[in-house]
Tab-separated table of C-alpha atoms in Angstrom:
chain	number	residue	atom	x	y	z
A	1	UNK	CA	-0.184	0.156	0.092
A	2	UNK	CA	2.988	2.046	0.728
A	3	UNK	CA	4.688	2.305	-2.696
A	4	UNK	CA	1.797	2.578	-4.086
A	5	UNK	CA	0.085	5.577	-2.605
A	6	UNK	CA	4.454	6.859	-3.213
A	7	UNK	CA	3.795	5.951	-7.323
A	8	UNK	CA	0.357	8.113	-7.284
A	9	UNK	CA	2.394	10.940	-5.521
A	10	UNK	CA	5.810	10.761	-7.880
A	11	UNK	CA	3.449	10.836	-11.049
A	12	UNK	CA	0.927	13.578	-9.966
A	13	UNK	CA	4.120	15.491	-9.074
A	14	UNK	CA	5.567	14.731	-12.308
A	15	UNK	CA	2.289	15.755	-14.027
A	16	UNK	CA	1.893	19.022	-11.846
A	17	UNK	CA	5.409	20.155	-12.215
A	18	UNK	CA	4.905	20.513	-15.899
A	19	UNK	CA	1.730	22.675	-15.139
A	20	UNK	CA	3.009	24.651	-13.364
A	21	UNK	CA	6.083	25.143	-15.896
A	22	UNK	CA	4.134	26.641	-18.477
A	23	UNK	CA	1.590	28.292	-16.247
A	24	UNK	CA	3.979	30.251	-14.348
A	25	UNK	CA	5.460	31.431	-17.762
A	26	UNK	CA	2.146	33.373	-18.260
A	27	UNK	CA	1.426	33.834	-14.615
A	28	UNK	CA	3.931	34.892	-12.200
A	29	UNK	CA	2.603	34.071	-8.655
A	30	UNK	CA	2.308	36.896	-6.146
A	31	UNK	CA	4.634	37.395	-3.604
A	32	UNK	CA	7.518	39.593	-3.663
A	33	UNK	CA	8.220	42.235	-6.256
A	34	UNK	CA	4.614	40.999	-7.769
A	35	UNK	CA	2.567	41.302	-4.956
A	36	UNK	CA	-0.672	42.051	-5.870
A	37	UNK	CA	-4.645	42.162	-4.659
A	38	UNK	CA	-7.079	39.519	-5.841
A	39	UNK	CA	-5.318	36.462	-4.248
A	40	UNK	CA	-7.874	36.469	-1.003
A	41	UNK	CA	-6.126	37.886	2.550
A	42	UNK	CA	-2.775	37.418	2.836
A	43	UNK	CA	0.086	37.090	5.983
A	44	UNK	CA	3.162	39.400	6.976
A	45	UNK	CA	5.637	38.016	4.647
A	46	UNK	CA	7.962	36.399	7.131
A	47	UNK	CA	5.326	34.174	9.394
A	48	UNK	CA	3.839	32.918	6.288
A	49	UNK	CA	7.648	31.980	5.027
A	50	UNK	CA	8.803	30.246	8.045
A	51	UNK	CA	4.935	28.183	8.148
A	52	UNK	CA	5.297	27.672	4.451
A	53	UNK	CA	8.922	26.680	4.704
A	54	UNK	CA	9.071	24.289	8.405
A	55	UNK	CA	6.908	21.795	6.946
A	56	UNK	CA	9.876	20.792	4.952
A	57	UNK	CA	12.287	20.987	8.186
A	58	UNK	CA	9.851	18.530	9.743
A	59	UNK	CA	8.737	16.232	7.047
A	60	UNK	CA	11.872	14.887	6.589
A	61	UNK	CA	12.901	14.379	9.918
A	62	UNK	CA	9.664	12.026	10.812
A	63	UNK	CA	10.220	10.266	7.767
A	64	UNK	CA	13.862	9.310	8.881
A	65	UNK	CA	12.882	8.841	11.917
A	66	UNK	CA	9.568	6.023	11.167
A	67	UNK	CA	12.155	4.533	9.375
A	68	UNK	CA	14.361	1.515	9.627
A	69	UNK	CA	18.000	3.921	9.009
A	70	UNK	CA	18.185	6.182	12.102
A	71	UNK	CA	21.714	4.004	12.757
A	72	UNK	CA	22.813	4.436	8.489
A	73	UNK	CA	25.504	6.653	9.027
A	74	UNK	CA	24.921	7.424	4.988
A	75	UNK	CA	21.012	8.393	5.649
A	76	UNK	CA	22.328	10.385	8.068
A	77	UNK	CA	24.324	12.645	5.691
A	78	UNK	CA	21.098	12.932	3.097
A	79	UNK	CA	19.028	14.114	5.640
A	80	UNK	CA	21.964	16.691	7.295
A	81	UNK	CA	22.325	18.287	3.847
A	82	UNK	CA	18.583	18.733	3.458
A	83	UNK	CA	18.212	20.213	7.117
A	84	UNK	CA	21.517	22.710	6.250
A	85	UNK	CA	19.394	24.153	3.510
A	86	UNK	CA	15.222	24.203	4.581
A	87	UNK	CA	16.813	25.431	8.272
A	88	UNK	CA	18.271	28.502	7.028
A	89	UNK	CA	15.723	29.429	4.260
A	90	UNK	CA	13.249	28.835	6.781
A	91	UNK	CA	14.553	30.308	10.475
A	92	UNK	CA	17.247	32.398	9.300
A	93	UNK	CA	16.698	34.009	5.652
A	94	UNK	CA	13.282	35.603	6.415
A	95	UNK	CA	14.586	37.169	9.132
A	96	UNK	CA	17.575	38.958	7.459
A	97	UNK	CA	15.912	40.683	4.725
A	98	UNK	CA	16.019	44.027	4.679
A	99	UNK	CA	13.555	46.931	4.071
A	100	UNK	CA	9.392	46.129	4.236
A	101	UNK	CA	8.306	42.898	1.919
A	102	UNK	CA	4.664	42.496	0.865
A	103	UNK	CA	2.385	40.864	2.575
A	104	UNK	CA	2.094	36.886	0.765
A	105	UNK	CA	-1.644	36.090	-0.378
A	106	UNK	CA	-2.199	32.851	2.506
A	107	UNK	CA	-3.198	31.138	-0.987
A	108	UNK	CA	0.691	31.138	-1.993
A	109	UNK	CA	1.457	30.279	1.578
A	110	UNK	CA	-1.242	27.235	1.483
A	111	UNK	CA	-0.444	25.484	-2.161
A	112	UNK	CA	3.454	25.968	-0.779
A	113	UNK	CA	3.076	24.323	2.611
A	114	UNK	CA	1.077	21.868	0.706
A	115	UNK	CA	4.077	21.388	-1.700
A	116	UNK	CA	6.988	20.744	1.177
A	117	UNK	CA	4.986	17.918	2.502
A	118	UNK	CA	3.986	16.918	-0.366
A	119	UNK	CA	8.118	16.858	-1.510
A	120	UNK	CA	9.231	15.595	1.957
A	121	UNK	CA	6.923	12.460	2.242
A	122	UNK	CA	8.725	11.622	-1.597
A	123	UNK	CA	12.383	12.127	-0.004
A	124	UNK	CA	12.042	11.164	2.849
A	125	UNK	CA	10.416	7.494	1.550
A	126	UNK	CA	12.605	7.190	-1.457
A	127	UNK	CA	15.676	7.599	0.690
A	128	UNK	CA	14.583	6.530	4.078
A	129	UNK	CA	11.901	3.481	2.915
A	130	UNK	CA	11.479	1.824	-0.374
A	131	UNK	CA	14.969	2.701	-1.859
A	132	UNK	CA	18.038	0.426	-1.267
A	133	UNK	CA	19.948	1.230	1.695
A	134	UNK	CA	22.927	3.131	1.261
A	135	UNK	CA	26.562	2.139	2.072
A	136	UNK	CA	30.011	2.097	2.131
A	137	UNK	CA	30.227	1.905	-1.731
A	138	UNK	CA	27.933	4.964	-2.728
A	139	UNK	CA	29.611	6.910	-0.224
A	140	UNK	CA	33.151	5.774	-2.673
A	141	UNK	CA	31.150	6.971	-5.687
A	142	UNK	CA	31.929	9.818	-7.884
A	143	UNK	CA	28.308	9.955	-7.441
A	144	UNK	CA	28.326	10.939	-4.356
A	145	UNK	CA	30.756	13.306	-4.543
A	146	UNK	CA	30.468	15.241	-7.506
A	147	UNK	CA	26.507	15.856	-6.286
A	148	UNK	CA	28.338	16.751	-3.014
A	149	UNK	CA	30.347	19.587	-4.587
A	150	UNK	CA	27.395	20.700	-6.636
A	151	UNK	CA	25.077	20.789	-2.767
A	152	UNK	CA	27.831	23.047	-1.664
A	153	UNK	CA	28.016	25.364	-4.201
A	154	UNK	CA	24.674	25.751	-4.979
A	155	UNK	CA	24.306	27.026	-1.351
A	156	UNK	CA	26.957	29.509	-1.265
A	157	UNK	CA	25.849	30.920	-4.648
A	158	UNK	CA	22.363	31.215	-2.652
A	159	UNK	CA	23.963	32.732	0.607
A	160	UNK	CA	25.974	34.883	-1.285
A	161	UNK	CA	23.363	36.480	-3.610
A	162	UNK	CA	21.548	36.688	-0.590
A	163	UNK	CA	23.895	39.032	1.194
A	164	UNK	CA	24.541	40.830	-1.730
A	165	UNK	CA	20.922	41.853	-1.584
A	166	UNK	CA	20.390	42.057	1.900
A	167	UNK	CA	23.495	44.844	1.918
A	168	UNK	CA	21.404	47.473	-1.035
A	169	UNK	CA	19.275	48.526	1.557
A	170	UNK	CA	20.007	51.021	5.238
A	171	UNK	CA	18.221	50.439	7.708
A	172	UNK	CA	14.960	51.342	7.183
A	173	UNK	CA	15.134	51.435	3.371
A	174	UNK	CA	12.661	50.237	1.087
A	175	UNK	CA	12.602	50.066	-2.595
A	176	UNK	CA	14.563	48.358	-5.125
A	177	UNK	CA	18.012	48.826	-6.466
A	178	UNK	CA	20.141	46.823	-8.524
A	179	UNK	CA	22.352	44.037	-7.316
A	180	UNK	CA	25.940	44.621	-8.081
A	181	UNK	CA	29.281	41.751	-7.415
A	182	UNK	CA	29.028	38.306	-7.539
A	183	UNK	CA	26.766	36.041	-9.844
A	184	UNK	CA	25.099	38.936	-10.164
A	185	UNK	CA	27.706	40.083	-13.028
A	186	UNK	CA	26.314	37.776	-15.531
A	187	UNK	CA	22.700	36.855	-13.869
A	188	UNK	CA	19.800	39.283	-12.806
A	189	UNK	CA	18.566	36.020	-10.659
A	190	UNK	CA	21.627	33.957	-8.874
A	191	UNK	CA	20.039	32.812	-5.798
A	192	UNK	CA	17.579	30.635	-8.305
A	193	UNK	CA	20.317	29.130	-9.542
A	194	UNK	CA	22.195	28.123	-6.664
A	195	UNK	CA	19.062	26.155	-5.960
A	196	UNK	CA	18.425	24.696	-9.013
A	197	UNK	CA	22.049	24.272	-8.452
A	198	UNK	CA	22.088	22.541	-4.991
A	199	UNK	CA	18.465	20.150	-5.662
A	200	UNK	CA	20.585	19.180	-9.152
A	201	UNK	CA	23.575	18.068	-6.657
A	202	UNK	CA	21.456	16.119	-3.832
A	203	UNK	CA	19.165	14.508	-6.879
A	204	UNK	CA	23.158	12.565	-7.836
A	205	UNK	CA	24.623	11.862	-4.597
A	206	UNK	CA	21.671	10.263	-3.227
A	207	UNK	CA	20.987	8.504	-7.040
A	208	UNK	CA	17.323	8.762	-6.230
A	209	UNK	CA	14.147	9.756	-8.294
A	210	UNK	CA	12.700	11.763	-6.345
A	211	UNK	CA	15.563	13.764	-5.495
A	212	UNK	CA	15.627	14.024	-9.713
A	213	UNK	CA	11.829	14.918	-9.209
A	214	UNK	CA	12.485	17.393	-6.599
A	215	UNK	CA	15.441	19.210	-9.158
A	216	UNK	CA	13.179	19.325	-12.318
A	217	UNK	CA	10.431	21.006	-10.310
A	218	UNK	CA	12.614	23.324	-7.932
A	219	UNK	CA	13.313	24.300	-11.832
A	220	UNK	CA	9.931	24.551	-13.609
A	221	UNK	CA	9.176	26.883	-10.303
A	222	UNK	CA	12.070	29.160	-10.816
A	223	UNK	CA	13.855	29.272	-14.457
A	224	UNK	CA	9.886	31.085	-15.372
A	225	UNK	CA	10.229	33.454	-12.386
A	226	UNK	CA	14.154	34.221	-13.069
A	227	UNK	CA	13.132	35.633	-16.600
A	228	UNK	CA	9.746	37.142	-15.000
A	229	UNK	CA	12.473	39.279	-12.680
A	230	UNK	CA	14.686	39.998	-15.252
A	231	UNK	CA	12.095	41.689	-16.940
A	232	UNK	CA	10.751	43.443	-14.297
A	233	UNK	CA	14.332	44.882	-13.672
A	234	UNK	CA	15.066	46.165	-17.277
A	235	UNK	CA	11.902	47.626	-17.321
A	236	UNK	CA	12.490	49.548	-13.571
A	237	UNK	CA	15.891	50.733	-14.023
A	238	UNK	CA	16.878	52.478	-17.689
A	239	UNK	CA	20.217	51.763	-16.759
A	240	UNK	CA	20.430	48.347	-15.602
A	241	UNK	CA	23.101	45.818	-17.190
A	242	UNK	CA	21.679	44.658	-21.057
A	243	UNK	CA	24.427	41.627	-20.940
A	244	UNK	CA	22.891	39.828	-17.782
A	245	UNK	CA	21.026	36.909	-18.152
A	246	UNK	CA	17.969	35.930	-16.570
A	247	UNK	CA	19.556	33.151	-14.493
A	248	UNK	CA	21.654	31.036	-16.400
A	249	UNK	CA	24.944	33.121	-17.419
A	250	UNK	CA	25.129	33.713	-21.239
A	251	UNK	CA	22.585	31.118	-22.457
A	252	UNK	CA	18.839	32.601	-21.305
């Protein structure tokens, strides 16, 4: 029964990923700089962010603790990598933002929360219940180390980009400015690129189909938003660097 539920949820998320990618090419999710009315009641942006992302923080450990692999070193490593991303994203990132972020629609928060539970279940099920128990052989493989390198490379890009944005505004300031430095030299949304690299690395190091699907969904969600953000920068700032791309240096 567990395997059947997993299979249904897996293929449903495949379909949702395709739908999300197509939809976001035409409709930009209404939060952040694209916040607007018409999406129902809204919450304080920081509170909404913590609520929706905390689902990812807690779902994966629950899946781990319900498994018979709590003593497996590789499984613990998988869990720690996952948590290293989401603990930062949930409990550090939102409180370091400057300015006055616009309220987030409860509908958007709810969809993100639902996805995080869904995705956490799939990845936890694949890594700790249904997939083969990982041992020394995976740690000795090139895929594990290449994936781990990609994961931390993406995380570094993500953190650097967040820090650059944070330093754009002094205390009490609001509004948007042109970010400079880091990968902003080449793309408008390096944090999104970093996140895609992170989860591509996670998929490679775990050799998990659920992690591959998560990396694909991340790209399906963030690439269209990066394109929209790039257009917004070009329209908002006359002096915006014309050679920058949206998310992939020199390409897109």
